[in-house]
Short mmCIF file of C-alpha atoms in Angstrom, two decimals:
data_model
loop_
_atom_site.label_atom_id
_atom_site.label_comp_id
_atom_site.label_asym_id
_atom_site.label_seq_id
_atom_site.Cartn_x
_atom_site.Cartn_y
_atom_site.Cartn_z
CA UNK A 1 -21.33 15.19 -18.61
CA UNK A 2 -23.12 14.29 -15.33
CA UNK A 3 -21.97 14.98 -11.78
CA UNK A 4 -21.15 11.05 -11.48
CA UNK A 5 -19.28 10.72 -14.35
CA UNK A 6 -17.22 13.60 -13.30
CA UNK A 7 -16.96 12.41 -9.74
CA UNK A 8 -15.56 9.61 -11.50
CA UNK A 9 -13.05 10.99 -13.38
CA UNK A 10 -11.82 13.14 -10.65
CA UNK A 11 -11.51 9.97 -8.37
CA UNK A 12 -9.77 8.18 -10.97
CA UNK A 13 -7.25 10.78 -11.15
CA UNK A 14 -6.75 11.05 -7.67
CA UNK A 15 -6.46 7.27 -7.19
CA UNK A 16 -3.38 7.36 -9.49
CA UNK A 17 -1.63 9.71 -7.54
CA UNK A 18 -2.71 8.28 -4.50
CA UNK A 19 -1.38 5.11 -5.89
CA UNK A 20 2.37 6.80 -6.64
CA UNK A 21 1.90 7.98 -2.81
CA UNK A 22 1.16 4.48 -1.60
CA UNK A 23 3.76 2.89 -3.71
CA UNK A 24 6.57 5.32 -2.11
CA UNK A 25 5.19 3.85 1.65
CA UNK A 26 5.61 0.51 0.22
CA UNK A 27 8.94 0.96 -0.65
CA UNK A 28 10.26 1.50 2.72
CA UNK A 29 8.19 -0.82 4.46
CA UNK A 30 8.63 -3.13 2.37
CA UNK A 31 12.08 -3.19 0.61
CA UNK A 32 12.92 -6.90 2.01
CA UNK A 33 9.38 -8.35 0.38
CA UNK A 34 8.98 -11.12 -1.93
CA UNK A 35 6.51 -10.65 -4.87
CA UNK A 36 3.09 -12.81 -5.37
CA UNK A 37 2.36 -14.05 -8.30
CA UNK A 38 0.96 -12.29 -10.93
CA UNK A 39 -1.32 -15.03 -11.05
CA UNK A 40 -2.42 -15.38 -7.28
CA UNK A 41 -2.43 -11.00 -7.28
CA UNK A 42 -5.47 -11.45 -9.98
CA UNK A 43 -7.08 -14.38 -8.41
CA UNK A 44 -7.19 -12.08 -5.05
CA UNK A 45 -8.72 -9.08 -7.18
CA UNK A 46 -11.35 -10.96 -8.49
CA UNK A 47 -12.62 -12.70 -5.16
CA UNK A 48 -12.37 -9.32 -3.61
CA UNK A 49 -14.34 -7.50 -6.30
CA UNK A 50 -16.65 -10.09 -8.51
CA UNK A 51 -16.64 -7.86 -11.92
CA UNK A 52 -19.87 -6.50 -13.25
CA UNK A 53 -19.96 -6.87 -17.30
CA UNK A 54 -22.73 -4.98 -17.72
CA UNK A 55 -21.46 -2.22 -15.62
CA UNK A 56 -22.61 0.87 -17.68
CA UNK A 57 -18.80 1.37 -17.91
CA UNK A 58 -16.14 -0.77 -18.38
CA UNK A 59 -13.57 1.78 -17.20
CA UNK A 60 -14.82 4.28 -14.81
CA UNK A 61 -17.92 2.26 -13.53
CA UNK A 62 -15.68 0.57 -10.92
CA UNK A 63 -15.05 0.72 -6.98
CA UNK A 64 -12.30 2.58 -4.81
CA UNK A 65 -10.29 -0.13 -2.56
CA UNK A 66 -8.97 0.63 0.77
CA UNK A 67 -7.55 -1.59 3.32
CA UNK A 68 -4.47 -2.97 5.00
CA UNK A 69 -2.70 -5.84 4.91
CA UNK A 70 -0.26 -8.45 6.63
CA UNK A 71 1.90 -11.48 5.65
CA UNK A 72 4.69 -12.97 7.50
CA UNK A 73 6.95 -15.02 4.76
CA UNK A 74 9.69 -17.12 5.27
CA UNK A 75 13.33 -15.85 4.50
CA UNK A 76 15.77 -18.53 3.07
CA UNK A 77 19.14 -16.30 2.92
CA UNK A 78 21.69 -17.32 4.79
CA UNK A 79 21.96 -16.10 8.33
CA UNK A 80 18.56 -13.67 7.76
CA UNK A 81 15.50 -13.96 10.32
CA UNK A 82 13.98 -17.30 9.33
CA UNK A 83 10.78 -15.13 9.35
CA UNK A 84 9.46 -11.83 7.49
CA UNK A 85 6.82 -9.96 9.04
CA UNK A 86 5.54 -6.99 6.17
CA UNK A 87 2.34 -4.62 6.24
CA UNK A 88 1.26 -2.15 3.99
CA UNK A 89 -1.99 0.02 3.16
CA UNK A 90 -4.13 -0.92 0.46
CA UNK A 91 -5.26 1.50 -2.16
CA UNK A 92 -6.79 0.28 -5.69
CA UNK A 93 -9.29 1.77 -8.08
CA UNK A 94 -10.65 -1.48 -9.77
CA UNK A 95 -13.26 -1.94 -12.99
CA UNK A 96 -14.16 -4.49 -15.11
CA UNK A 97 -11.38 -3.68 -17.85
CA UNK A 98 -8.89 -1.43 -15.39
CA UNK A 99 -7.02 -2.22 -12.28
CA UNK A 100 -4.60 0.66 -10.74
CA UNK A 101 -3.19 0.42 -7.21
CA UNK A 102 -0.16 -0.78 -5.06
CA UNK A 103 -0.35 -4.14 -6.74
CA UNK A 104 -0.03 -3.25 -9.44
CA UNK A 105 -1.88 -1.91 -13.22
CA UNK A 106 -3.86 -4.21 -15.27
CA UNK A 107 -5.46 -2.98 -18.21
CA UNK A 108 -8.03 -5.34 -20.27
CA UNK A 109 -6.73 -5.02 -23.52
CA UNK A 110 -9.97 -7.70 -25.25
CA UNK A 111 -11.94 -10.16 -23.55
CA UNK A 112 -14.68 -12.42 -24.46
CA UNK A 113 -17.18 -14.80 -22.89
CA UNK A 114 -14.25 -17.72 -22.04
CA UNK A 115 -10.96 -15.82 -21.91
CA UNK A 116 -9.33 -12.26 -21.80
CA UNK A 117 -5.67 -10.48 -22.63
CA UNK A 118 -4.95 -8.09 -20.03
CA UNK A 119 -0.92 -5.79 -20.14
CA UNK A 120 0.34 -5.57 -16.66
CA UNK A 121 2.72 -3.71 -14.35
CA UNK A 122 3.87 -4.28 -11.33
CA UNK A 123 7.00 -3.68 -8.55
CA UNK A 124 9.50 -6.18 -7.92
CA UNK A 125 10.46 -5.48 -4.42
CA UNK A 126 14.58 -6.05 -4.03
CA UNK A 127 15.18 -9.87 -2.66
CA UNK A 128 17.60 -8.46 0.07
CA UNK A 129 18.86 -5.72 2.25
CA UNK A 130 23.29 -5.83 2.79
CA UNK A 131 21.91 -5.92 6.37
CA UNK A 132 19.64 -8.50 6.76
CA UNK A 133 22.60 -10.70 7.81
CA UNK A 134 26.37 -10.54 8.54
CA UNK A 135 26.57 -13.50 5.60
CA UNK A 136 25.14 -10.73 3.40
CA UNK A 137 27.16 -8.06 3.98
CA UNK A 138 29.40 -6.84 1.19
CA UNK A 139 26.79 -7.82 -1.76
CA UNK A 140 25.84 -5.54 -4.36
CA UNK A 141 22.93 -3.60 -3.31
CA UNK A 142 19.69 -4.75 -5.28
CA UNK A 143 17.42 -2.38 -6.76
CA UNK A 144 13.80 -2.25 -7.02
CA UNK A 145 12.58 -3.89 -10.19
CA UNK A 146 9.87 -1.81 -12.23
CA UNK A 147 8.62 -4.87 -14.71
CA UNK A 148 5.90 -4.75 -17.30
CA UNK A 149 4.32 -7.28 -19.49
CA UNK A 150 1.50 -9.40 -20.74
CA UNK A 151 -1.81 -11.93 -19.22
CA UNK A 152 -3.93 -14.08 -20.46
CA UNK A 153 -6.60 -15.84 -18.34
CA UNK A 154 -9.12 -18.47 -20.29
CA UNK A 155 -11.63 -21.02 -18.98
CA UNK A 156 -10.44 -24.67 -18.65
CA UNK A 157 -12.71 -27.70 -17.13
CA UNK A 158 -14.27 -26.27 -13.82
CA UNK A 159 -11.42 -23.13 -13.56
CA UNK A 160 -9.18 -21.03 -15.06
CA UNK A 161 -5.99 -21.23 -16.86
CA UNK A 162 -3.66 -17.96 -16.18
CA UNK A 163 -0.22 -17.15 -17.76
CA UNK A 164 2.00 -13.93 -17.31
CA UNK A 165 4.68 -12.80 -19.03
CA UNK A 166 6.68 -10.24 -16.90
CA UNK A 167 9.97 -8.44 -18.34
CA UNK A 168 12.44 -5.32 -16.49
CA UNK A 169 12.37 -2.10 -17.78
CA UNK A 170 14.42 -0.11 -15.15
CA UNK A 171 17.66 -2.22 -15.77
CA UNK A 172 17.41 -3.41 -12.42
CA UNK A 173 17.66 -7.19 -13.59
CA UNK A 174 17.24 -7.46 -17.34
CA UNK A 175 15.43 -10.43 -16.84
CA UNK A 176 12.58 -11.99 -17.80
CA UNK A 177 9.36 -14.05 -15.94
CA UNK A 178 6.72 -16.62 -17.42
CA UNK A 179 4.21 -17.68 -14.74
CA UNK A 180 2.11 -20.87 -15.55
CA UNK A 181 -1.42 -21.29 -12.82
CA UNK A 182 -4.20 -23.31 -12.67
CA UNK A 183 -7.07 -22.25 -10.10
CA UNK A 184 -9.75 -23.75 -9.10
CA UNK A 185 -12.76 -21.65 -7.19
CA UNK A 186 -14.31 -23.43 -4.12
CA UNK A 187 -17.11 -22.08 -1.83
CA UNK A 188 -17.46 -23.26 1.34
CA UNK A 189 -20.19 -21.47 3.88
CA UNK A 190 -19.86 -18.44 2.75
CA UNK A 191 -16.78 -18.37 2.13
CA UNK A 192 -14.74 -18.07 -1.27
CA UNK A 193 -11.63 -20.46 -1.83
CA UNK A 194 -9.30 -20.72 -4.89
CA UNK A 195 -6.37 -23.64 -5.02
CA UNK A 196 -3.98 -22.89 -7.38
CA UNK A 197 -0.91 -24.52 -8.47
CA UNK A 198 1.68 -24.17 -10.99
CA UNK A 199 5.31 -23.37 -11.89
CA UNK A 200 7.24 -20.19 -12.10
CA UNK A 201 10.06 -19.55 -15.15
CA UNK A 202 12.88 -16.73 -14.80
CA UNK A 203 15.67 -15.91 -16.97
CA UNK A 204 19.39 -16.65 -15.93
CA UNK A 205 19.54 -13.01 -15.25
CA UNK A 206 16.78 -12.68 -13.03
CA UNK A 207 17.49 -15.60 -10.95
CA UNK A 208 20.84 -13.91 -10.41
CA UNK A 209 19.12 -11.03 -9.24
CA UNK A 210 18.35 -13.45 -6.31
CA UNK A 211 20.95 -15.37 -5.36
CA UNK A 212 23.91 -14.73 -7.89
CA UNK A 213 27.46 -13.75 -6.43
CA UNK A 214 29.72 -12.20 -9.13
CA UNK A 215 33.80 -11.51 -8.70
CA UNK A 216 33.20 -8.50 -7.05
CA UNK A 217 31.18 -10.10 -4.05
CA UNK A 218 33.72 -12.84 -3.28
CA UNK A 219 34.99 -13.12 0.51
CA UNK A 220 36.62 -16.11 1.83
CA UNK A 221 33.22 -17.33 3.10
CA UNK A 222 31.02 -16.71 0.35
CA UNK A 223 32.04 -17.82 -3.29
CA UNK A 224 31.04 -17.16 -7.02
CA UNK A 225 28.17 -18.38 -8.25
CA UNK A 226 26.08 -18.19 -11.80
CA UNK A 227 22.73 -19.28 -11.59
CA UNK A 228 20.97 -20.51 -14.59
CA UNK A 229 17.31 -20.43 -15.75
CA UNK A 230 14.73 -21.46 -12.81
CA UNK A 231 11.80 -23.51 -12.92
CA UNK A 232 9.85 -22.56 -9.86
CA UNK A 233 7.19 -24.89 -8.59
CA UNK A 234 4.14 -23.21 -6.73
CA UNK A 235 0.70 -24.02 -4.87
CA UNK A 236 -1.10 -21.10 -3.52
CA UNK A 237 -4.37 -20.64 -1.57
CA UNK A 238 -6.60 -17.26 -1.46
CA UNK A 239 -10.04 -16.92 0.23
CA UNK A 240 -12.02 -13.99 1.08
CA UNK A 241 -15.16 -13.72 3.49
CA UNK A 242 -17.98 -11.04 3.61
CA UNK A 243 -17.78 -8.97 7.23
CA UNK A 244 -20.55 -7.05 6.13
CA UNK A 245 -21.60 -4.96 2.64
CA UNK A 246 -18.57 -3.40 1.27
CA UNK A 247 -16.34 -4.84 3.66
CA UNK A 248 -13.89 -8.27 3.17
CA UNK A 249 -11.99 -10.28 5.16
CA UNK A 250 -8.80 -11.90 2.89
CA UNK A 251 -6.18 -14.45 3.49
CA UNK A 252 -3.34 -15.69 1.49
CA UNK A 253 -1.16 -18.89 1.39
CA UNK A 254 1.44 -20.07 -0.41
CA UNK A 255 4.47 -22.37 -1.04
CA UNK A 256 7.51 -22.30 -3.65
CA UNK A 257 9.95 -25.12 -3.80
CA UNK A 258 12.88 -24.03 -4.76
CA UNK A 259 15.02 -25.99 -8.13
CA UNK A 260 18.85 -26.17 -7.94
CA UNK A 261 19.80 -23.11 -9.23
CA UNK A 262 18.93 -21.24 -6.32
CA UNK A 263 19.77 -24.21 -3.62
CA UNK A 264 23.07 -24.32 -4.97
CA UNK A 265 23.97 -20.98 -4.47
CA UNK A 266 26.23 -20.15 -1.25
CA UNK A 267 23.22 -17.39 -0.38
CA UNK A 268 20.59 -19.71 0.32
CA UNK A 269 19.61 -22.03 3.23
CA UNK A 270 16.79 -23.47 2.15
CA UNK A 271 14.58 -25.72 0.02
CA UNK A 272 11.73 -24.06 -0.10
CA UNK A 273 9.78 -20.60 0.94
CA UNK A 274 5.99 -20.16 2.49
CA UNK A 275 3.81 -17.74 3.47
CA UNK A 276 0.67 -16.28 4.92
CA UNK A 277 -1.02 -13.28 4.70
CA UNK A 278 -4.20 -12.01 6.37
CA UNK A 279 -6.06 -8.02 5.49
CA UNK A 280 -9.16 -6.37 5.38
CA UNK A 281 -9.88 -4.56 2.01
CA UNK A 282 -13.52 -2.15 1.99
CA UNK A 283 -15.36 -1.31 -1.33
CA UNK A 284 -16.74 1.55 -2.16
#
């Protein structure tokens, strides 16, 4: 075995546990966050670090990631900040067929010229903390959501065609997520766009994760409420933009309206949630 090889090995090793490290920060800087898209999370990868298919190989022939980055999101519980403001580090290993960092894992399970099945993990950060508003206080404390599940990306007219499946494995939720995108890639002076659009499924479970209120967390002010199944409409932006070699400038942008079966519930305020994000991610 050569000395690069090894080197690789060793820094894929270290890159998991750096990972576990990383996702422990994340947690407590983070515990109010909504969750990206699977779909706009892969869309981001791949701007950030075009894939090489005839890397020598397909799992250890990749590039360390490490960066930072910021989003301020909108908050539509009732009495919260109208306004979000996260940060975190950012810390990947990333190859053609295997992704491992605070985003998440991806592994490329087949692939082919037009389309690819990848299984996926990610954190579901909690949707609220009992203090983020008086309104809140008294509802059952949320855990952090360990999900797991399925892609599948394929070709289609000039982009690409993504779907998830996504599905709790910690009994935090018990529910289940099917996200539906369609990107399309744009460059534009140097820099790379992608306009995506598309609708978001969860369970009756998991969209009671959000904004459910059972017997328990009834006050005179706040009633009972069962949501059912959500369709979740989306349109997202990413773009990235060469500094210099190895190092990217990245942006995000996105908007979810939100159906009736979160808008009727007593916890929410609004119709609809956006956000922006902004980082710097370097490659090496």
């Amino acid at each position: 075995m050569n000395f690069h090889r090894f080197s690789n090995m060793i820094g894929n090793g270290l890159i998991l546990f750096g990972s576990g490290l990383c996702a422990t920060a994340l947690v407590l800087v983070m515990s109010t966050s909504a969750n990206a898209q699977q779909n706009k999370r892969d869309t981001l990868r791949d701007q950030v670090n075009p894939k090489d298919a005839n890397a020598s190989d397909p799992w250890l022939g990749g590039n360390w990631q490490f960066g930072a980055f910021g989003q301020a999101e909108s908050n539509p519980y009732r009495g919260a900040d109208s306004m979000d403001l996260d940060g975190l580090p950012l810390l990947a290993y990333d190859a053609e067929r295997l992704h491992v960092g605070i985003d998440g894992i991806a592994v490329k399970v087949w692939q082919n010229e037009f389309a690819s099945f990848d299984v996926i993990g990610a954190l579901r950060m909690k949707p609220f903390d009992n203090d983020d508003s008086s309104y809140l206080r008294g509802m059952q404390e949320r855990d952090m959501a360990y999900d797991a599940g399925v892609g599948f990306k394929t070709r289609l007219w000039r982009g690409e065609l993504g779907a998830h499946y996504l599905t709790d494995v910690n009994d935090a939720h018990d529910g289940h997520e099917v996200d539906l995108t369609y990107t399309l890639p744009l460059d534009l002076h140097g820099v790379t766009f992608s306009w995506g659009g598309g609708v978001l499924w969860q369970s009756e479970k998991l969209a009671n994760y959000y904004v459910g209120v059972s017997g328990t967390e009834v006050r005179s002010d706040r009633s009972a409420y069962s949501a059912d199944g959500a369709f979740i409409p989306h349109l997202d932006l990413t773009m990235t933009y060469p500094i210099m070699d190895g190092l990217m400038l990245m942006g995000t942008g996105g908007i979810k309206l939100l159906p009736d079966s979160y808008t009727d519930s007593p916890l929410i305020d609004d119709d609809y949630t956006y956000s922006l994000g902004l980082g710097l991610v370097y490659n090496f």
